[in-house]
Coordinates of C-alpha atoms and ligand atoms in Angstrom, one line a residue:
M1 CA 77.8 122.8 120.5
K2 CA 78.3 123.2 124.2
G3 CA 80.1 126.2 125.6
A4 CA 83.1 125.2 127.7
V5 CA 83.1 126.1 131.3
L6 CA 86.6 126.8 132.6
V7 CA 87.2 127.4 136.2
A8 CA 90.8 128.4 136.9
A9 CA 92.7 127.0 139.8
G10 CA 93.7 129.2 142.7
L11 CA 90.3 130.6 143.7
A12 CA 90.3 129.0 147.1
S13 CA 93.5 130.8 148.1
L14 CA 92.1 134.2 147.0
A15 CA 88.7 133.9 148.7
A16 CA 89.2 136.9 151.0
A17 CA 88.5 139.9 148.7
Q18 CA 85.2 140.0 146.8
Q19 CA 84.6 142.3 143.9
T20 CA 81.5 144.4 143.8
A21 CA 78.7 144.1 141.2
Y22 CA 80.0 144.9 137.7
G23 CA 83.5 145.3 138.9
Q24 CA 86.6 143.9 137.2
C25 CA 87.6 140.5 138.4
G26 CA 90.2 139.2 136.0
G27 CA 92.2 139.8 132.8
Q28 CA 95.8 140.1 131.8
G29 CA 97.7 141.9 134.5
W30 CA 94.8 142.1 136.9
T31 CA 95.9 141.8 140.5
G32 CA 92.6 142.6 142.3
P33 CA 89.8 140.3 143.5
T34 CA 88.9 137.4 141.3
V35 CA 85.7 136.4 143.1
C36 CA 82.5 138.4 143.1
V37 CA 80.0 139.3 145.8
S38 CA 77.1 137.0 146.3
G39 CA 74.8 136.8 143.3
Y40 CA 77.5 137.7 140.8
T41 CA 79.9 135.5 138.8
C42 CA 83.2 136.4 137.4
T43 CA 82.6 136.2 133.7
F44 CA 85.2 136.1 131.0
S45 CA 84.8 139.0 128.5
N46 CA 88.1 139.0 126.8
D47 CA 91.8 138.5 127.5
V48 CA 92.1 141.7 129.4
Y49 CA 88.9 141.8 131.2
S50 CA 86.6 139.7 133.3
Q51 CA 83.6 141.2 135.0
C52 CA 81.3 140.5 137.9
L53 CA 77.9 140.0 136.2
P54 CA 74.6 138.9 137.7
G55 CA 73.9 135.3 138.1
A56 CA 75.9 132.4 136.8
A57 CA 76.4 133.3 133.2
A58 CA 75.9 136.7 131.6
A59 CA 74.7 137.1 128.1
T60 CA 71.7 135.6 126.5
T61 CA 72.5 136.1 122.9
K62 CA 76.2 135.2 123.3
T63 CA 77.8 133.2 120.6
S64 CA 78.6 129.6 121.1
S65 CA 82.2 130.1 120.0
T66 CA 85.0 128.9 122.2
K67 CA 86.8 131.9 123.7
T68 CA 90.4 132.6 123.0
T69 CA 92.9 130.2 124.5
K70 CA 96.0 131.9 125.6
T71 CA 99.3 130.3 124.9
T72 CA 101.3 132.6 127.1
T73 CA 101.2 134.7 130.2
S74 CA 99.3 134.5 133.4
K75 CA 95.7 133.4 133.2
T76 CA 95.7 131.6 136.5
T77 CA 93.8 134.1 138.5
T78 CA 91.0 134.5 136.1
S79 CA 87.8 132.6 136.6
K80 CA 86.6 132.0 133.1
T81 CA 83.1 131.2 132.3
T82 CA 82.1 131.1 128.7
K83 CA 78.5 131.8 128.2
S84 CA 75.9 129.3 127.5
S85 CA 75.6 128.2 124.0
T86 CA 72.7 129.0 121.8
T87 CA 71.3 126.7 119.2
K88 CA 73.8 127.3 116.4
P89 CA 74.2 124.9 113.7
T90 CA 77.3 122.8 114.1
T91 CA 80.1 124.2 112.0
T92 CA 83.6 123.3 111.2
K93 CA 86.0 125.2 113.3
T94 CA 89.2 126.6 112.0
S95 CA 92.0 127.4 114.3
T96 CA 94.2 130.4 113.5
T97 CA 97.4 131.1 115.2
K98 CA 98.1 134.8 115.4
T99 CA 101.4 136.4 115.6
S100 CA 100.4 138.2 118.8
S101 CA 100.8 135.0 120.6
K102 CA 97.2 134.1 120.7
T103 CA 95.5 131.0 119.5
T104 CA 92.0 131.9 118.5
T105 CA 89.3 129.6 117.5
T106 CA 87.1 131.2 115.0
Q107 CA 84.0 130.0 113.3
P108 CA 82.8 130.5 109.8
P109 CA 81.2 132.2 108.0
P110 CA 82.6 134.2 106.4
T111 CA 86.2 133.1 105.8
T112 CA 86.9 136.1 103.6
L113 CA 86.5 138.5 106.5
T114 CA 89.6 137.7 108.4
T115 CA 90.9 139.7 111.3
V116 CA 94.1 141.5 111.5
T117 CA 96.8 138.8 111.6
T118 CA 99.8 140.9 112.5
T119 CA 99.2 143.1 115.4
T120 CA 102.7 143.2 116.7
S121 CA 103.3 146.9 117.1
P122 CA 103.2 147.8 119.9
S123 CA 102.6 144.7 121.9
A124 CA 102.2 146.2 125.4
P125 CA 98.7 147.1 126.5
P126 CA 97.8 150.8 126.5
P127 CA 98.2 152.5 129.9
S128 CA 94.9 152.5 131.8
G129 CA 93.2 155.6 133.2
S130 CA 94.5 158.0 130.6
F131 CA 93.3 159.2 127.3
T132 CA 95.9 157.4 125.3
L133 CA 95.4 155.8 121.9
E134 CA 94.0 152.3 121.8
G135 CA 92.3 150.1 119.2
Y136 CA 93.0 149.8 115.5
A137 CA 94.8 153.1 115.1
R138 CA 97.3 151.8 117.7
N139 CA 97.5 148.1 116.8
N140 CA 97.7 147.5 113.1
P141 CA 100.2 146.1 110.6
S142 CA 101.3 149.5 109.3
G143 CA 102.2 151.1 112.6
T144 CA 100.7 153.2 115.4
V145 CA 99.3 156.6 114.4
T146 CA 101.7 159.4 115.3
G147 CA 100.2 162.2 113.3
G148 CA 102.6 165.1 112.9
T149 CA 104.5 164.4 116.1
G150 CA 108.1 165.7 115.8
G151 CA 107.2 167.9 112.8
S152 CA 106.7 171.6 112.3
T153 CA 104.1 173.4 114.4
T154 CA 101.7 176.2 113.3
T155 CA 98.8 177.9 115.0
V156 CA 96.0 179.1 112.7
S157 CA 92.9 181.1 113.1
S158 CA 91.8 181.9 109.5
Y159 CA 90.5 179.9 106.6
A160 CA 93.5 180.8 104.4
A161 CA 96.0 179.9 107.1
F162 CA 94.2 176.7 107.9
T163 CA 94.0 175.4 104.4
S164 CA 97.7 176.1 103.7
A165 CA 98.9 174.6 107.1
V166 CA 97.2 171.2 106.6
K167 CA 98.5 170.7 103.1
G168 CA 101.2 168.2 102.1
N169 CA 102.6 165.1 103.6
N170 CA 105.4 166.3 105.8
A171 CA 105.0 165.8 109.6
K172 CA 103.2 168.8 111.0
V173 CA 101.2 169.8 114.1
V174 CA 98.5 172.4 113.3
Y175 CA 96.8 174.1 116.3
V176 CA 93.5 175.7 115.6
S177 CA 92.6 178.8 117.7
G178 CA 88.9 179.7 117.8
I179 CA 86.2 178.6 115.4
I180 CA 87.2 179.0 111.8
T181 CA 84.4 179.2 109.2
L182 CA 85.3 177.2 106.1
T183 CA 84.1 178.3 102.7
S184 CA 84.9 174.9 101.1
K185 CA 85.8 171.4 102.2
V186 CA 89.4 171.2 103.3
K187 CA 91.8 168.4 102.4
I188 CA 94.1 167.3 105.2
G189 CA 97.5 166.0 104.2
S190 CA 99.2 162.9 105.6
N191 CA 101.3 162.9 108.8
T192 CA 99.2 165.7 110.4
S193 CA 98.0 166.4 113.9
L194 CA 95.1 168.8 113.8
L195 CA 94.5 170.0 117.4
G196 CA 92.0 172.5 118.7
L197 CA 93.2 174.8 121.5
G198 CA 91.2 175.1 124.7
S199 CA 87.5 174.2 124.7
N200 CA 86.2 176.3 121.8
S201 CA 88.3 175.8 118.7
G202 CA 87.4 174.0 115.5
V203 CA 85.7 174.5 112.1
T204 CA 82.2 175.2 110.9
G205 CA 80.3 175.5 107.6
K206 CA 82.2 173.0 105.6
G207 CA 83.9 169.7 106.5
L208 CA 87.3 168.0 106.4
S209 CA 88.3 165.6 103.7
L210 CA 90.9 162.8 104.3
S211 CA 91.4 161.4 100.9
S212 CA 94.2 158.9 100.0
V213 CA 96.1 159.9 103.1
E214 CA 97.6 158.3 106.2
N215 CA 98.7 158.9 109.7
I216 CA 96.4 161.7 110.9
I217 CA 95.2 162.8 114.4
I218 CA 92.2 165.0 114.8
R219 CA 91.7 166.0 118.4
N220 CA 89.9 168.5 120.6
M221 CA 88.1 170.1 117.6
K222 CA 84.5 171.4 117.5
I223 CA 83.2 170.6 114.0
S224 CA 79.6 171.6 113.1
E225 CA 77.0 172.7 110.6
V226 CA 77.8 171.3 107.2
K227 CA 74.7 171.3 105.1
G228 CA 74.4 168.4 102.6
D229 CA 77.9 167.0 103.3
D230 CA 79.9 165.2 106.0
L231 CA 81.7 166.8 108.8
I232 CA 84.6 164.5 108.2
T233 CA 84.9 162.2 105.2
L234 CA 87.6 159.5 105.0
S235 CA 88.2 157.8 101.6
E236 CA 91.1 155.4 100.8
S237 CA 92.8 156.6 104.0
T238 CA 94.5 154.6 106.7
R239 CA 95.8 155.1 110.3
V240 CA 93.6 157.8 111.6
W241 CA 92.7 158.8 115.2
I242 CA 89.7 161.0 115.8
D243 CA 89.6 161.7 119.5
H244 CA 87.9 164.1 121.9
N245 CA 86.1 166.2 119.3
E246 CA 82.6 167.6 119.4
L247 CA 80.5 167.0 116.3
F248 CA 77.1 168.5 116.0
S249 CA 74.5 170.4 114.0
G250 CA 71.1 172.0 114.4
G251 CA 69.2 168.8 115.3
L252 CA 66.9 166.4 113.6
T253 CA 64.0 168.6 112.5
N254 CA 65.1 168.8 108.9
G255 CA 65.3 165.1 108.2
P256 CA 68.2 162.7 107.5
D257 CA 69.6 164.4 104.4
Y258 CA 69.7 168.0 105.3
Y259 CA 73.1 167.4 106.8
D260 CA 75.1 164.2 105.9
G261 CA 77.3 162.1 108.1
Q262 CA 79.4 163.1 111.0
I263 CA 82.3 160.8 110.3
D264 CA 81.9 158.7 107.1
I265 CA 84.6 156.2 106.4
T266 CA 84.7 154.8 102.9
H267 CA 86.6 153.1 100.1
A268 CA 88.7 150.6 102.0
S269 CA 89.9 153.0 104.6
D270 CA 91.5 151.1 107.5
Y271 CA 92.9 151.1 111.0
I272 CA 91.0 153.9 112.5
T273 CA 90.1 154.7 116.1
V274 CA 87.1 157.0 116.9
S275 CA 87.3 157.7 120.7
W276 CA 85.9 160.0 123.3
N277 CA 83.9 162.1 120.8
Y278 CA 80.7 163.9 121.7
F279 CA 78.3 163.5 118.9
H280 CA 75.0 165.3 119.2
D281 CA 71.9 166.8 117.6
H282 CA 72.6 165.3 114.2
W283 CA 70.8 162.6 112.2
K284 CA 73.4 160.3 110.6
S285 CA 76.5 159.7 112.6
S286 CA 79.0 157.4 111.0
L287 CA 78.7 155.4 107.8
V288 CA 81.3 152.8 107.2
G289 CA 81.3 151.6 103.6
N290 CA 79.3 153.9 101.4
S291 CA 77.6 151.4 99.0
D292 CA 76.5 147.8 99.0
S293 CA 78.0 147.5 95.5
N294 CA 81.5 148.3 96.8
R295 CA 82.1 144.8 98.1
A296 CA 85.3 144.1 96.1
E297 CA 87.0 147.2 97.3
D298 CA 85.8 147.3 100.9
L299 CA 85.7 143.7 102.0
G300 CA 88.5 142.9 104.5
H301 CA 89.1 146.6 105.2
L302 CA 87.3 149.2 107.3
H303 CA 88.8 148.0 110.7
I304 CA 87.6 150.7 113.1
T305 CA 87.5 151.0 116.9
Y306 CA 84.7 153.1 118.4
H307 CA 85.1 153.6 122.1
H308 CA 84.0 155.9 124.9
N309 CA 82.0 158.1 122.5
Y310 CA 78.9 159.9 123.8
W311 CA 76.0 160.0 121.3
R312 CA 73.0 162.2 122.2
N313 CA 69.9 163.1 120.2
M314 CA 70.9 161.3 117.1
G315 CA 69.0 159.4 114.3
T316 CA 70.9 156.6 112.8
R317 CA 74.4 155.1 112.0
G318 CA 76.1 154.8 115.3
P319 CA 77.9 153.3 113.3
A320 CA 76.4 151.6 110.3
G321 CA 78.9 149.3 108.6
R322 CA 79.2 147.4 105.4
F323 CA 81.9 144.8 104.6
G324 CA 84.2 145.9 107.4
H325 CA 85.1 145.1 110.9
Q326 CA 84.2 147.4 113.9
H327 CA 84.9 147.0 117.6
V328 CA 82.3 149.1 119.4
Y329 CA 82.9 149.3 123.2
N330 CA 82.0 151.5 126.1
N331 CA 80.0 154.0 124.2
L332 CA 77.0 155.9 125.7
Y333 CA 73.9 156.3 123.5
E334 CA 71.3 158.7 124.8
D335 CA 68.1 159.4 122.8
Y336 CA 69.5 157.6 119.7
R337 CA 66.1 157.8 118.1
Y338 CA 65.9 155.1 115.4
Q339 CA 68.8 152.8 115.1
A340 CA 72.3 153.0 116.7
I341 CA 74.6 150.2 115.6
H342 CA 73.8 148.6 112.2
S343 CA 75.9 145.8 110.7
R344 CA 74.8 144.9 107.2
S345 CA 76.2 143.6 103.9
D346 CA 78.4 141.0 105.6
N347 CA 79.9 143.5 108.0
Q348 CA 81.2 142.3 111.4
V349 CA 80.8 144.1 114.7
L350 CA 82.0 143.2 118.2
V351 CA 79.8 145.1 120.6
E352 CA 80.6 145.2 124.3
G353 CA 80.2 147.3 127.4
N354 CA 77.9 149.9 125.8
V355 CA 75.1 151.7 127.5
F356 CA 71.8 152.8 125.8
R357 CA 69.5 155.3 127.5
G358 CA 66.5 157.5 126.8
D359 CA 64.4 157.3 123.6
T360 CA 66.4 154.8 121.7
R361 CA 64.4 152.4 119.5
E362 CA 67.0 149.9 118.3
A363 CA 70.5 149.5 119.8
L364 CA 71.9 146.9 117.4
S365 CA 70.7 145.3 114.3
T366 CA 72.3 143.0 111.7
Y367 CA 69.1 142.8 109.7
G368 CA 70.0 144.0 106.2
L369 CA 67.2 146.4 105.8
V370 CA 68.3 150.0 105.5
I371 CA 65.4 151.4 107.5
P372 CA 63.2 154.2 106.0
E373 CA 64.5 156.6 108.7
D374 CA 68.0 156.2 107.2
S375 CA 67.4 157.7 103.8
P376 CA 66.8 154.7 101.6
N377 CA 67.3 155.0 97.9
T378 CA 65.1 152.6 96.1
C379 CA 61.9 152.3 98.2
T380 CA 60.1 154.2 100.9
C381 CA 59.9 150.9 102.8
G382 CA 63.7 150.8 103.0
D383 CA 66.5 149.3 101.0
Q384 CA 67.2 145.6 101.4
E385 CA 70.8 144.5 101.6
L386 CA 72.5 141.3 102.9
N387 CA 72.5 140.9 106.6
G388 CA 75.6 141.6 108.7
Y389 CA 77.1 139.9 111.6
A390 CA 77.4 140.8 115.3
N391 CA 79.2 139.3 118.3
L392 CA 78.7 140.4 121.9
G393 CA 81.6 140.6 124.3
A394 CA 81.4 142.1 127.7
A395 CA 77.7 142.7 128.7
N396 CA 75.9 145.8 127.3
D397 CA 73.1 147.7 129.0
W398 CA 70.5 148.0 126.3
G399 CA 68.1 150.0 128.4
T400 CA 64.7 149.8 126.6
A401 CA 66.2 149.5 123.1
S402 CA 65.8 146.4 121.0
V403 CA 68.4 144.2 119.6
N404 CA 68.1 142.2 116.4
I405 CA 71.0 139.8 115.7
T406 CA 70.2 137.8 112.7
R407 CA 73.7 136.3 112.2
V408 CA 76.4 135.8 114.8
G409 CA 79.8 136.3 113.3
S410 CA 83.4 135.4 113.8
F411 CA 84.6 138.6 115.5
T412 CA 84.6 137.1 119.0
A413 CA 87.5 139.1 120.5
A414 CA 89.5 142.1 119.6
E415 CA 93.0 141.5 118.3
Y416 CA 94.6 144.0 120.7
S417 CA 94.7 144.9 124.4
Y418 CA 92.4 147.7 125.5
N419 CA 91.0 149.2 128.6
L420 CA 87.4 148.2 129.2
T421 CA 85.4 150.4 131.6
P422 CA 83.1 148.4 133.9
L423 CA 79.5 148.7 132.7
A424 CA 78.2 150.4 135.8
S425 CA 80.7 153.2 135.3
V426 CA 80.3 153.8 131.6
E427 CA 77.6 156.4 131.7
A428 CA 79.5 158.6 134.2
V429 CA 82.9 158.0 132.8
V430 CA 81.9 158.8 129.2
K431 CA 79.8 161.9 130.1
A432 CA 82.8 163.2 132.1
G433 CA 85.5 162.4 129.6
A434 CA 84.1 162.8 126.1
G435 CA 84.2 165.9 124.0
V436 CA 86.4 169.0 123.9
G437 CA 88.3 170.7 126.7
K438 CA 89.1 167.4 128.3
V439 CA 92.6 166.8 127.0
A440 CA 95.6 169.1 126.9
V441 CA 96.8 169.2 123.4
Ligands
NAG501 C1 104.5 160.2 106.2 O1 105.7 160.3 106.9 C2 106.5 159.1 106.8 C3 107.7 159.3 107.7 O2 108.4 160.4 107.3 C4 106.9 158.8 105.4 O3 107.6 157.6 105.3 C5 105.6 158.7 104.6 O4 105.9 158.5 103.2 C6 104.7 159.9 104.7 N1 103.4 159.7 104.1 C7 103.2 160.2 102.9 C8 101.8 159.9 102.3 O5 103.9 161.0 102.3
NAG502 C1 64.7 141.4 112.7 O1 65.2 140.7 111.7 C2 64.3 139.9 111.0 C3 65.0 139.1 110.0 O2 65.8 138.1 110.5 C4 63.2 140.7 110.4 O3 62.2 139.9 109.8 C5 62.5 141.6 111.4 O4 61.6 142.4 110.8 C6 63.6 142.3 112.2 N1 63.0 143.1 113.2 C7 63.0 144.4 113.2 C8 62.4 145.1 114.4 O5 63.6 145.1 112.4

């Protein structure tokens, strides 16, 4: 199948201003230059973002899918160039009309992993240039995450006060002052905002559990040093925003299982945004779907947005997904030793605008092998699972890391509006903006 090349009208009249390399050159609401400097072509990434990329067409491993065709709003200034097709087998295309006024052409397989079909609330794009919520925790069928907004407020600085403040499902804002040592894992109730004060507040020793709860914000918290367990575990939980935290441990010297995950998201949890966190010195970051035998429960759930996170000196799982659906954009990976993004067991990832630096072996893989460095269970050679799927959106900078896409999926565009940082700015923007002490809570 041949990729369509669409050149919008109106370029001649806008010839004056030329966008610099890697700059934005189109997208919904864009009023800046729509042509690029010599040697760069304005390349369609998604509905809200086109970018000046080198040469005539950007990606090499881009899918052959036809990009979203908009039924509404101004597209006239965007120069659209879908990427050249690869040699995919011809497949029957199904057209799905979404309630968010998009007509999207998707391609099988798999038909069972559908995207969110009702992303009506809220419909306006998130404001740009601020640290506001975007992604699945904002746009989902059950409503934007609000946490404890409007509820009671408490400030806590002891284990006892902390555990009692976060209990229950009434709306509540819990401010944490200083680092609290937890003596057991603490369950967070629904409708809670858990906010660290200043730049040195949070919990250590034991982790946080979000189990069968909804509508939670965890922000500006330092969370560290949980031996043999996760820093944050989500199970059967929906609508969670984990933003501007710092998650870390003592490094990689004790192997993958001395600590467990940083943010593990399991048992059909859904509509989660993990943004602007600083993850460092820890082996396993974020597991999505905890077992390849949990297909029936997890399939069609686990919609998670990971954006503008800074991962440094890590081992695996940035993230590693099974059966779900993750949009991974504008993250910075530095010394991500073994494997960063892993999509397996029919999981789908949309990967765009990420930067990989340093000693990073593999940036992205959909090969089903759970590598030996990731604590396999059945064989020292690794555990074999079904492959996953990956789609590439706006160009990534893989650095020296490898990419192994064994199956291209149907997740060709996010179902919501979001602010994509130009690739050339990602490293600086993420280093400056991720972690604690960057937002006023
Ligand atoms: C969270 O708060 C909303 C609004 O008050 C309420 O409808 C919902 O039931 C609460 N969630 C839980 C799990 O109690
Ligand atoms: C990439 O995936 C293929 C399966 O399609 C596998 O044979 C190969 O070993 C993988 N490469 C790496 C480096 O894992």
